[in-house]
PDB file of C-alpha atoms in Angstrom:
ATOM      1  CA  UNK E   2     100.440 227.267 -80.325  1.00  0.00           C
ATOM      2  CA  UNK E   3      98.029 229.206 -78.124  1.00  0.00           C
ATOM      3  CA  UNK E   4      96.492 227.296 -75.230  1.00  0.00           C
ATOM      4  CA  UNK E   5      94.103 228.319 -72.471  1.00  0.00           C
ATOM      5  CA  UNK E   6      93.890 225.839 -69.606  1.00  0.00           C
ATOM      6  CA  UNK E   7      91.226 225.608 -66.937  1.00  0.00           C
ATOM      7  CA  UNK E   8      89.718 229.070 -67.455  1.00  0.00           C
ATOM      8  CA  UNK E   9      87.133 229.942 -64.806  1.00  0.00           C
ATOM      9  CA  UNK E  10      85.012 233.083 -64.779  1.00  0.00           C
ATOM     10  CA  UNK E  11      82.603 234.114 -62.057  1.00  0.00           C
ATOM     11  CA  UNK E  12      80.286 236.908 -61.020  1.00  0.00           C
ATOM     12  CA  UNK E  13      78.462 237.538 -57.757  1.00  0.00           C
ATOM     13  CA  UNK E  14      74.917 237.233 -56.500  1.00  0.00           C
ATOM     14  CA  UNK E  15      75.039 239.217 -53.299  1.00  0.00           C
ATOM     15  CA  UNK E  16      78.090 237.871 -51.473  1.00  0.00           C
ATOM     16  CA  UNK E  17      77.979 234.511 -53.235  1.00  0.00           C
ATOM     17  CA  UNK E  18      80.200 233.769 -56.267  1.00  0.00           C
ATOM     18  CA  UNK E  19      78.344 232.460 -59.308  1.00  0.00           C
ATOM     19  CA  UNK E  20      80.398 230.479 -61.867  1.00  0.00           C
ATOM     20  CA  UNK E  21      79.917 231.470 -65.508  1.00  0.00           C
ATOM     21  CA  UNK E  22      82.792 229.599 -67.166  1.00  0.00           C
ATOM     22  CA  UNK E  23      84.115 226.425 -65.582  1.00  0.00           C
ATOM     23  CA  UNK E  24      87.460 224.808 -66.283  1.00  0.00           C
ATOM     24  CA  UNK E  25      87.475 225.662 -70.008  1.00  0.00           C
ATOM     25  CA  UNK E  26      90.476 224.487 -72.016  1.00  0.00           C
ATOM     26  CA  UNK E  27      91.070 225.540 -75.627  1.00  0.00           C
ATOM     27  CA  UNK E  28      94.034 224.890 -77.910  1.00  0.00           C
ATOM     28  CA  UNK E  29      94.671 226.746 -81.163  1.00  0.00           C
ATOM     29  CA  UNK E  30      97.447 226.082 -83.660  1.00  0.00           C
ATOM     30  CA  UNK E  31      98.658 228.258 -86.514  1.00  0.00           C
ATOM     31  CA  UNK E  32      97.130 227.384 -89.856  1.00  0.00           C
ATOM     32  CA  UNK E  33      93.904 225.934 -88.436  1.00  0.00           C
ATOM     33  CA  UNK E  34      90.387 227.080 -87.635  1.00  0.00           C
ATOM     34  CA  UNK E  35      88.918 226.178 -84.248  1.00  0.00           C
ATOM     35  CA  UNK E  36      85.200 226.883 -83.876  1.00  0.00           C
ATOM     36  CA  UNK E  37      83.779 227.483 -80.400  1.00  0.00           C
ATOM     37  CA  UNK E  38      80.065 226.767 -80.585  1.00  0.00           C
ATOM     38  CA  UNK E  39      77.165 226.631 -78.188  1.00  0.00           C
ATOM     39  CA  UNK E  40      73.750 228.078 -77.450  1.00  0.00           C
ATOM     40  CA  UNK E  41      73.382 231.730 -76.511  1.00  0.00           C
ATOM     41  CA  UNK E  42      74.521 232.271 -72.933  1.00  0.00           C
ATOM     42  CA  UNK E  43      76.697 229.167 -72.851  1.00  0.00           C
ATOM     43  CA  UNK E  44      79.827 231.203 -72.044  1.00  0.00           C
ATOM     44  CA  UNK E  45      81.592 231.323 -75.433  1.00  0.00           C
ATOM     45  CA  UNK E  46      82.352 235.037 -75.493  1.00  0.00           C
ATOM     46  CA  UNK E  47      83.236 235.118 -71.802  1.00  0.00           C
ATOM     47  CA  UNK E  48      85.791 232.344 -72.286  1.00  0.00           C
ATOM     48  CA  UNK E  49      87.451 234.333 -75.087  1.00  0.00           C
ATOM     49  CA  UNK E  50      87.336 237.504 -72.999  1.00  0.00           C
ATOM     50  CA  UNK E  51      89.046 235.649 -70.147  1.00  0.00           C
ATOM     51  CA  UNK E  52      91.737 234.441 -72.538  1.00  0.00           C
ATOM     52  CA  UNK E  53      92.608 238.081 -73.327  1.00  0.00           C
ATOM     53  CA  UNK E  54      91.753 239.560 -69.910  1.00  0.00           C
ATOM     54  CA  UNK E  55      89.003 241.816 -71.277  1.00  0.00           C
ATOM     55  CA  UNK E  56      86.139 240.592 -69.106  1.00  0.00           C
ATOM     56  CA  UNK E  57      83.159 242.925 -68.603  1.00  0.00           C
ATOM     57  CA  UNK E  58      82.592 244.734 -65.306  1.00  0.00           C
ATOM     58  CA  UNK E  59      81.102 242.543 -62.607  1.00  0.00           C
ATOM     59  CA  UNK E  60      83.016 239.440 -63.690  1.00  0.00           C
ATOM     60  CA  UNK E  61      86.501 238.148 -62.983  1.00  0.00           C
ATOM     61  CA  UNK E  62      88.806 235.306 -63.986  1.00  0.00           C
ATOM     62  CA  UNK E  63      89.142 233.088 -60.942  1.00  0.00           C
ATOM     63  CA  UNK E  64      91.479 230.462 -62.303  1.00  0.00           C
ATOM     64  CA  UNK E  65      93.287 229.025 -65.266  1.00  0.00           C
ATOM     65  CA  UNK E  66      96.326 230.016 -67.260  1.00  0.00           C
ATOM     66  CA  UNK E  67      97.299 230.956 -70.814  1.00  0.00           C
ATOM     67  CA  UNK E  68     100.310 229.543 -72.651  1.00  0.00           C
ATOM     68  CA  UNK E  69     101.987 230.679 -75.864  1.00  0.00           C
ATOM     69  CA  UNK E  70     104.230 228.035 -77.413  1.00  0.00           C
ATOM     70  CA  UNK E  71     104.280 226.239 -74.064  1.00  0.00           C
ATOM     71  CA  UNK E  72     105.313 229.236 -71.943  1.00  0.00           C
ATOM     72  CA  UNK E  73     102.831 230.764 -69.516  1.00  0.00           C
ATOM     73  CA  UNK E  74     102.049 234.406 -70.308  1.00  0.00           C
ATOM     74  CA  UNK E  75      99.898 237.168 -68.908  1.00  0.00           C
ATOM     75  CA  UNK E  76      96.774 237.510 -71.073  1.00  0.00           C
ATOM     76  CA  UNK E  77      97.170 241.287 -71.340  1.00  0.00           C
ATOM     77  CA  UNK E  78     100.501 240.784 -73.112  1.00  0.00           C
ATOM     78  CA  UNK E  79      98.759 238.938 -75.972  1.00  0.00           C
ATOM     79  CA  UNK E  80      96.373 241.672 -77.049  1.00  0.00           C
ATOM     80  CA  UNK E  81      97.289 243.294 -80.331  1.00  0.00           C
ATOM     81  CA  UNK E  82     100.605 241.442 -80.415  1.00  0.00           C
ATOM     82  CA  UNK E  83     100.125 237.675 -80.455  1.00  0.00           C
ATOM     83  CA  UNK E  84      96.313 237.772 -80.698  1.00  0.00           C
ATOM     84  CA  UNK E  85      94.121 240.167 -82.689  1.00  0.00           C
ATOM     85  CA  UNK E  86      90.338 240.367 -82.371  1.00  0.00           C
ATOM     86  CA  UNK E  87      87.462 240.787 -84.806  1.00  0.00           C
ATOM     87  CA  UNK E  88      84.218 241.709 -83.046  1.00  0.00           C
ATOM     88  CA  UNK E  89      80.612 241.014 -83.976  1.00  0.00           C
ATOM     89  CA  UNK E  90      79.466 244.658 -84.118  1.00  0.00           C
ATOM     90  CA  UNK E  91      82.102 246.535 -86.131  1.00  0.00           C
ATOM     91  CA  UNK E  92      80.316 249.861 -85.927  1.00  0.00           C
ATOM     92  CA  UNK E  93      80.723 249.940 -82.140  1.00  0.00           C
ATOM     93  CA  UNK E  94      84.361 248.818 -82.285  1.00  0.00           C
ATOM     94  CA  UNK E  95      85.685 251.924 -84.048  1.00  0.00           C
ATOM     95  CA  UNK E  96      86.122 255.419 -82.656  1.00  0.00           C
ATOM     96  CA  UNK E  97      83.651 257.444 -84.770  1.00  0.00           C
ATOM     97  CA  UNK E  98      85.875 260.535 -84.560  1.00  0.00           C
ATOM     98  CA  UNK E  99      88.960 258.814 -85.998  1.00  0.00           C
ATOM     99  CA  UNK E 100      89.596 257.772 -89.589  1.00  0.00           C
ATOM    100  CA  UNK E 101      90.520 254.259 -90.657  1.00  0.00           C
ATOM    101  CA  UNK E 102      94.057 255.569 -91.161  1.00  0.00           C
ATOM    102  CA  UNK E 103      94.120 256.816 -87.559  1.00  0.00           C
ATOM    103  CA  UNK E 104      93.052 253.385 -86.336  1.00  0.00           C
ATOM    104  CA  UNK E 105      95.783 251.795 -88.439  1.00  0.00           C
ATOM    105  CA  UNK E 106      98.402 254.051 -86.868  1.00  0.00           C
ATOM    106  CA  UNK E 107      97.240 253.117 -83.375  1.00  0.00           C
ATOM    107  CA  UNK E 108      97.347 249.414 -84.303  1.00  0.00           C
ATOM    108  CA  UNK E 109     100.937 249.714 -85.489  1.00  0.00           C
ATOM    109  CA  UNK E 110     101.863 251.613 -82.322  1.00  0.00           C
ATOM    110  CA  UNK E 111     100.428 248.872 -80.073  1.00  0.00           C
ATOM    111  CA  UNK E 112     102.270 246.256 -82.110  1.00  0.00           C
ATOM    112  CA  UNK E 113     105.489 248.246 -81.724  1.00  0.00           C
ATOM    113  CA  UNK E 114     105.879 248.733 -85.470  1.00  0.00           C
ATOM    114  CA  UNK E 115     105.107 252.420 -85.981  1.00  0.00           C
ATOM    115  CA  UNK E 116     108.176 253.724 -84.166  1.00  0.00           C
ATOM    116  CA  UNK E 117     110.517 251.781 -86.442  1.00  0.00           C
ATOM    117  CA  UNK E 118     108.918 252.900 -89.708  1.00  0.00           C
ATOM    118  CA  UNK E 119     108.540 256.231 -91.416  1.00  0.00           C
ATOM    119  CA  UNK E 120     105.217 257.680 -92.531  1.00  0.00           C
ATOM    120  CA  UNK E 121     105.626 256.279 -96.056  1.00  0.00           C
ATOM    121  CA  UNK E 122     106.275 252.782 -94.688  1.00  0.00           C
ATOM    122  CA  UNK E 123     103.232 253.007 -92.433  1.00  0.00           C
ATOM    123  CA  UNK E 124     101.091 254.065 -95.377  1.00  0.00           C
ATOM    124  CA  UNK E 125     102.413 251.176 -97.479  1.00  0.00           C
ATOM    125  CA  UNK E 126     101.752 248.653 -94.700  1.00  0.00           C
ATOM    126  CA  UNK E 127      98.187 249.954 -94.415  1.00  0.00           C
ATOM    127  CA  UNK E 128      97.724 249.792 -98.200  1.00  0.00           C
ATOM    128  CA  UNK E 129      98.849 246.153 -98.247  1.00  0.00           C
ATOM    129  CA  UNK E 130      96.531 245.198 -95.379  1.00  0.00           C
ATOM    130  CA  UNK E 131      93.540 246.896 -97.013  1.00  0.00           C
ATOM    131  CA  UNK E 132      94.336 245.202-100.324  1.00  0.00           C
ATOM    132  CA  UNK E 133      94.442 241.817 -98.584  1.00  0.00           C
ATOM    133  CA  UNK E 134      90.830 242.258 -97.422  1.00  0.00           C
ATOM    134  CA  UNK E 135      89.479 243.665-100.682  1.00  0.00           C
ATOM    135  CA  UNK E 136      89.542 247.375 -99.804  1.00  0.00           C
ATOM    136  CA  UNK E 137      92.621 248.298-101.801  1.00  0.00           C
ATOM    137  CA  UNK E 138      90.863 249.577-104.914  1.00  0.00           C
ATOM    138  CA  UNK E 139      89.540 252.760-103.295  1.00  0.00           C
ATOM    139  CA  UNK E 140      92.349 255.155-102.249  1.00  0.00           C
ATOM    140  CA  UNK E 141      89.881 257.111-100.082  1.00  0.00           C
ATOM    141  CA  UNK E 142      89.426 254.311 -97.527  1.00  0.00           C
ATOM    142  CA  UNK E 143      92.244 255.393 -95.130  1.00  0.00           C
ATOM    143  CA  UNK E 144      90.648 258.844 -94.891  1.00  0.00           C
ATOM    144  CA  UNK E 145      87.098 257.614 -94.306  1.00  0.00           C
ATOM    145  CA  UNK E 146      85.359 257.760 -90.939  1.00  0.00           C
ATOM    146  CA  UNK E 147      83.470 254.673 -89.751  1.00  0.00           C
ATOM    147  CA  UNK E 148      80.052 256.245 -90.339  1.00  0.00           C
ATOM    148  CA  UNK E 149      80.969 256.645 -94.013  1.00  0.00           C
ATOM    149  CA  UNK E 150      81.379 252.883 -94.495  1.00  0.00           C
ATOM    150  CA  UNK E 151      78.957 249.964 -94.693  1.00  0.00           C
ATOM    151  CA  UNK E 152      78.948 247.182 -92.119  1.00  0.00           C
ATOM    152  CA  UNK E 153      80.707 244.834 -94.522  1.00  0.00           C
ATOM    153  CA  UNK E 154      83.408 247.399 -95.276  1.00  0.00           C
ATOM    154  CA  UNK E 155      83.943 248.024 -91.555  1.00  0.00           C
ATOM    155  CA  UNK E 156      84.293 244.313 -90.853  1.00  0.00           C
ATOM    156  CA  UNK E 157      86.878 244.082 -93.629  1.00  0.00           C
ATOM    157  CA  UNK E 158      88.655 247.111 -92.188  1.00  0.00           C
ATOM    158  CA  UNK E 159      88.728 245.441 -88.767  1.00  0.00           C
ATOM    159  CA  UNK E 160      90.265 242.329 -90.304  1.00  0.00           C
ATOM    160  CA  UNK E 161      92.812 244.568 -92.068  1.00  0.00           C
ATOM    161  CA  UNK E 162      93.783 246.065 -88.696  1.00  0.00           C
ATOM    162  CA  UNK E 163      94.204 242.540 -87.332  1.00  0.00           C
ATOM    163  CA  UNK E 164      96.571 241.750 -90.195  1.00  0.00           C
ATOM    164  CA  UNK E 165      98.393 245.022 -89.650  1.00  0.00           C
ATOM    165  CA  UNK E 166      99.171 244.011 -86.068  1.00  0.00           C
ATOM    166  CA  UNK E 167     101.156 241.043 -87.346  1.00  0.00           C
ATOM    167  CA  UNK E 168      99.511 238.787 -84.740  1.00  0.00           C
ATOM    168  CA  UNK E 169      99.712 235.063 -85.607  1.00  0.00           C
ATOM    169  CA  UNK E 170      96.357 234.311 -83.935  1.00  0.00           C
ATOM    170  CA  UNK E 171      92.942 235.816 -84.583  1.00  0.00           C
ATOM    171  CA  UNK E 172      89.792 235.592 -82.465  1.00  0.00           C
ATOM    172  CA  UNK E 173      86.594 236.346 -84.394  1.00  0.00           C
ATOM    173  CA  UNK E 174      83.519 236.589 -82.158  1.00  0.00           C
ATOM    174  CA  UNK E 175      80.371 236.135 -84.289  1.00  0.00           C
ATOM    175  CA  UNK E 176      82.013 238.179 -87.093  1.00  0.00           C
ATOM    176  CA  UNK E 177      79.025 238.017 -89.468  1.00  0.00           C
ATOM    177  CA  UNK E 178      76.144 238.718 -87.064  1.00  0.00           C
ATOM    178  CA  UNK E 179      75.280 242.222 -88.321  1.00  0.00           C
ATOM    179  CA  UNK E 180      75.808 241.503 -92.034  1.00  0.00           C
ATOM    180  CA  UNK E 181      73.481 240.443 -94.834  1.00  0.00           C
ATOM    181  CA  UNK E 182      73.881 236.975 -96.322  1.00  0.00           C
ATOM    182  CA  UNK E 183      76.034 238.077 -99.250  1.00  0.00           C
ATOM    183  CA  UNK E 184      78.387 240.040 -96.992  1.00  0.00           C
ATOM    184  CA  UNK E 185      78.477 237.117 -94.536  1.00  0.00           C
ATOM    185  CA  UNK E 186      79.653 234.750 -97.246  1.00  0.00           C
ATOM    186  CA  UNK E 187      82.339 237.154 -98.388  1.00  0.00           C
ATOM    187  CA  UNK E 188      83.687 237.666 -94.870  1.00  0.00           C
ATOM    188  CA  UNK E 189      83.802 233.911 -94.228  1.00  0.00           C
ATOM    189  CA  UNK E 190      85.589 233.340 -97.541  1.00  0.00           C
ATOM    190  CA  UNK E 191      88.035 236.107 -96.627  1.00  0.00           C
ATOM    191  CA  UNK E 192      88.806 234.616 -93.206  1.00  0.00           C
ATOM    192  CA  UNK E 193      89.270 231.134 -94.623  1.00  0.00           C
ATOM    193  CA  UNK E 194      91.539 232.458 -97.353  1.00  0.00           C
ATOM    194  CA  UNK E 195      93.701 234.340 -94.858  1.00  0.00           C
ATOM    195  CA  UNK E 196      94.148 231.215 -92.737  1.00  0.00           C
ATOM    196  CA  UNK E 197      95.315 229.283 -95.789  1.00  0.00           C
ATOM    197  CA  UNK E 198      97.481 232.030 -97.290  1.00  0.00           C
ATOM    198  CA  UNK E 199      99.076 233.399 -94.112  1.00  0.00           C
ATOM    199  CA  UNK E 200      98.976 230.442 -91.758  1.00  0.00           C
ATOM    200  CA  UNK E 201      96.941 232.294 -89.131  1.00  0.00           C
ATOM    201  CA  UNK E 202      95.370 230.436 -86.249  1.00  0.00           C
ATOM    202  CA  UNK E 203      91.671 231.397 -86.195  1.00  0.00           C
ATOM    203  CA  UNK E 204      89.333 230.913 -83.238  1.00  0.00           C
ATOM    204  CA  UNK E 205      85.831 231.677 -84.477  1.00  0.00           C
ATOM    205  CA  UNK E 206      82.987 231.966 -81.973  1.00  0.00           C
ATOM    206  CA  UNK E 207      79.613 231.140 -83.467  1.00  0.00           C
ATOM    207  CA  UNK E 208      76.247 229.550 -82.855  1.00  0.00           C
ATOM    208  CA  UNK E 209      75.834 228.846 -86.591  1.00  0.00           C
ATOM    209  CA  UNK E 210      76.819 225.300 -87.548  1.00  0.00           C
ATOM    210  CA  UNK E 211      76.746 226.325 -91.201  1.00  0.00           C
ATOM    211  CA  UNK E 212      79.749 228.541 -90.455  1.00  0.00           C
ATOM    212  CA  UNK E 213      81.386 225.612 -88.662  1.00  0.00           C
ATOM    213  CA  UNK E 214      80.882 223.275 -91.622  1.00  0.00           C
ATOM    214  CA  UNK E 215      82.260 225.899 -93.983  1.00  0.00           C
ATOM    215  CA  UNK E 216      85.407 226.878 -92.070  1.00  0.00           C
ATOM    216  CA  UNK E 217      86.348 224.772 -89.075  1.00  0.00           C
ATOM    217  CA  UNK E 218      89.026 222.122 -88.774  1.00  0.00           C
ATOM    218  CA  UNK E 219      88.168 221.390 -85.139  1.00  0.00           C
ATOM    219  CA  UNK E 220      85.159 222.236 -82.978  1.00  0.00           C
ATOM    220  CA  UNK E 221      84.760 222.824 -79.248  1.00  0.00           C
ATOM    221  CA  UNK E 222      81.196 222.671 -77.926  1.00  0.00           C
ATOM    222  CA  UNK E 223      80.258 224.712 -74.872  1.00  0.00           C
ATOM    223  CA  UNK E 224      77.276 224.188 -72.595  1.00  0.00           C
ATOM    224  CA  UNK E 225      76.541 225.981 -69.312  1.00  0.00           C
ATOM    225  CA  UNK E 226      80.063 227.351 -69.108  1.00  0.00           C
ATOM    226  CA  UNK E 227      81.853 224.059 -69.791  1.00  0.00           C
ATOM    227  CA  UNK E 228      83.587 222.621 -72.840  1.00  0.00           C
ATOM    228  CA  UNK E 229      81.703 219.344 -73.186  1.00  0.00           C
ATOM    229  CA  UNK E 230      83.154 218.066 -76.457  1.00  0.00           C
ATOM    230  CA  UNK E 231      86.112 218.800 -78.733  1.00  0.00           C
ATOM    231  CA  UNK E 232      86.505 216.960 -82.021  1.00  0.00           C
ATOM    232  CA  UNK E 233      87.500 217.323 -85.677  1.00  0.00           C
ATOM    233  CA  UNK E 234      84.663 219.001 -87.544  1.00  0.00           C
ATOM    234  CA  UNK E 235      83.868 215.992 -89.740  1.00  0.00           C
ATOM    235  CA  UNK E 236      83.709 213.665 -86.734  1.00  0.00           C
ATOM    236  CA  UNK E 237      81.506 216.031 -84.781  1.00  0.00           C
ATOM    237  CA  UNK E 238      78.949 216.253 -87.580  1.00  0.00           C
ATOM    238  CA  UNK E 239      78.932 212.513 -88.275  1.00  0.00           C
ATOM    239  CA  UNK E 240      79.231 211.160 -84.713  1.00  0.00           C
ATOM    240  CA  UNK E 241      78.323 213.775 -82.078  1.00  0.00           C
ATOM    241  CA  UNK E 242      79.109 212.356 -78.659  1.00  0.00           C
ATOM    242  CA  UNK E 243      77.337 214.722 -76.274  1.00  0.00           C
ATOM    243  CA  UNK E 244      73.641 215.596 -75.872  1.00  0.00           C
ATOM    244  CA  UNK E 245      74.457 219.325 -76.226  1.00  0.00           C
ATOM    245  CA  UNK E 246      76.134 218.680 -79.580  1.00  0.00           C
ATOM    246  CA  UNK E 247      73.269 216.535 -80.816  1.00  0.00           C
ATOM    247  CA  UNK E 248      70.804 219.257 -79.790  1.00  0.00           C
ATOM    248  CA  UNK E 249      72.737 221.892 -81.751  1.00  0.00           C
ATOM    249  CA  UNK E 250      72.827 219.674 -84.831  1.00  0.00           C
ATOM    250  CA  UNK E 251      69.117 218.919 -84.558  1.00  0.00           C
ATOM    251  CA  UNK E 252      68.288 222.616 -84.269  1.00  0.00           C
ATOM    252  CA  UNK E 253      70.466 223.412 -87.272  1.00  0.00           C
ATOM    253  CA  UNK E 254      68.762 220.788 -89.401  1.00  0.00           C
ATOM    254  CA  UNK E 255      65.331 221.969 -88.312  1.00  0.00           C
ATOM    255  CA  UNK E 256      66.163 225.509 -89.393  1.00  0.00           C
ATOM    256  CA  UNK E 257      67.876 224.735 -92.681  1.00  0.00           C
ATOM    257  CA  UNK E 258      66.161 221.678 -94.104  1.00  0.00           C
ATOM    258  CA  UNK E 259      62.865 221.967 -95.956  1.00  0.00           C
ATOM    259  CA  UNK E 260      59.949 219.972 -94.546  1.00  0.00           C
ATOM    260  CA  UNK E 261      58.670 217.238 -96.871  1.00  0.00           C
ATOM    261  CA  UNK E 262      55.598 219.161 -98.012  1.00  0.00           C
ATOM    262  CA  UNK E 263      57.744 222.153 -99.042  1.00  0.00           C
ATOM    263  CA  UNK E 264      60.442 219.985-100.642  1.00  0.00           C
ATOM    264  CA  UNK E 265      57.842 218.468-102.966  1.00  0.00           C
ATOM    265  CA  UNK E 266      56.991 221.933-104.325  1.00  0.00           C
ATOM    266  CA  UNK E 267      60.602 222.984-105.034  1.00  0.00           C
ATOM    267  CA  UNK E 268      61.459 222.769-108.788  1.00  0.00           C
ATOM    268  CA  UNK E 269      64.067 220.140-109.605  1.00  0.00           C
ATOM    269  CA  UNK E 270      66.643 222.689-110.759  1.00  0.00           C
ATOM    270  CA  UNK E 271      66.528 224.555-107.418  1.00  0.00           C
ATOM    271  CA  UNK E 272      68.715 222.785-104.814  1.00  0.00           C
ATOM    272  CA  UNK E 273      66.871 221.902-101.616  1.00  0.00           C
TER     273      UNK E 273
END
């Protein structure tokens, strides 16, 4: 189990500290999907960055601790070992001068696996990871540079690198933001399938409640830097307890439900 307790993040306005994340606690178990949701600017990505000690310049973690299976650990020790990350803009996450195979080698090195395996074993591990994300049919993929791949292929490649690390937990920060709707659906299906097949613990950061309904077992709602509600997904949709949660649900329905005058014009065979 991965648990972050009482995370606090702050920046400065002149000499005065300004809190950005306040006393955030998250708990993630293997084999489940936890969705962290909230409006833009609510502190979702900062909380995840604090969990892994990758905060942007001008911010710092002021308090809190991180535990792995009940033992307190330094966040930096989790990266690429116990926790792998999938980012929202895959094209900016890869070194454009290195091939996918180069990135795979670096991933294995960070995980401490490359030194114990020969080149053939490394290649086989990479082939298996690419096959798991649907990129195994094209033998050219390990030799491709990021600019030679589509956004959907790069996101799959990033997930393959996460699998290659052997990390039991995965943080996916808005993993479908830059993708078209078809690619979004495929990536979400892929992530859900990996959780079921491999028992990964997935923390997915999103503002899209459609993603939450599709994937999440539990949901944590963030508002103004605080976790204001945590509940099983079904309970949160049927009985939201907090005003912030109800506002998110209302906004989702307003965006995705047809108004009455449009619904009347939709043919019966087309689902509304």
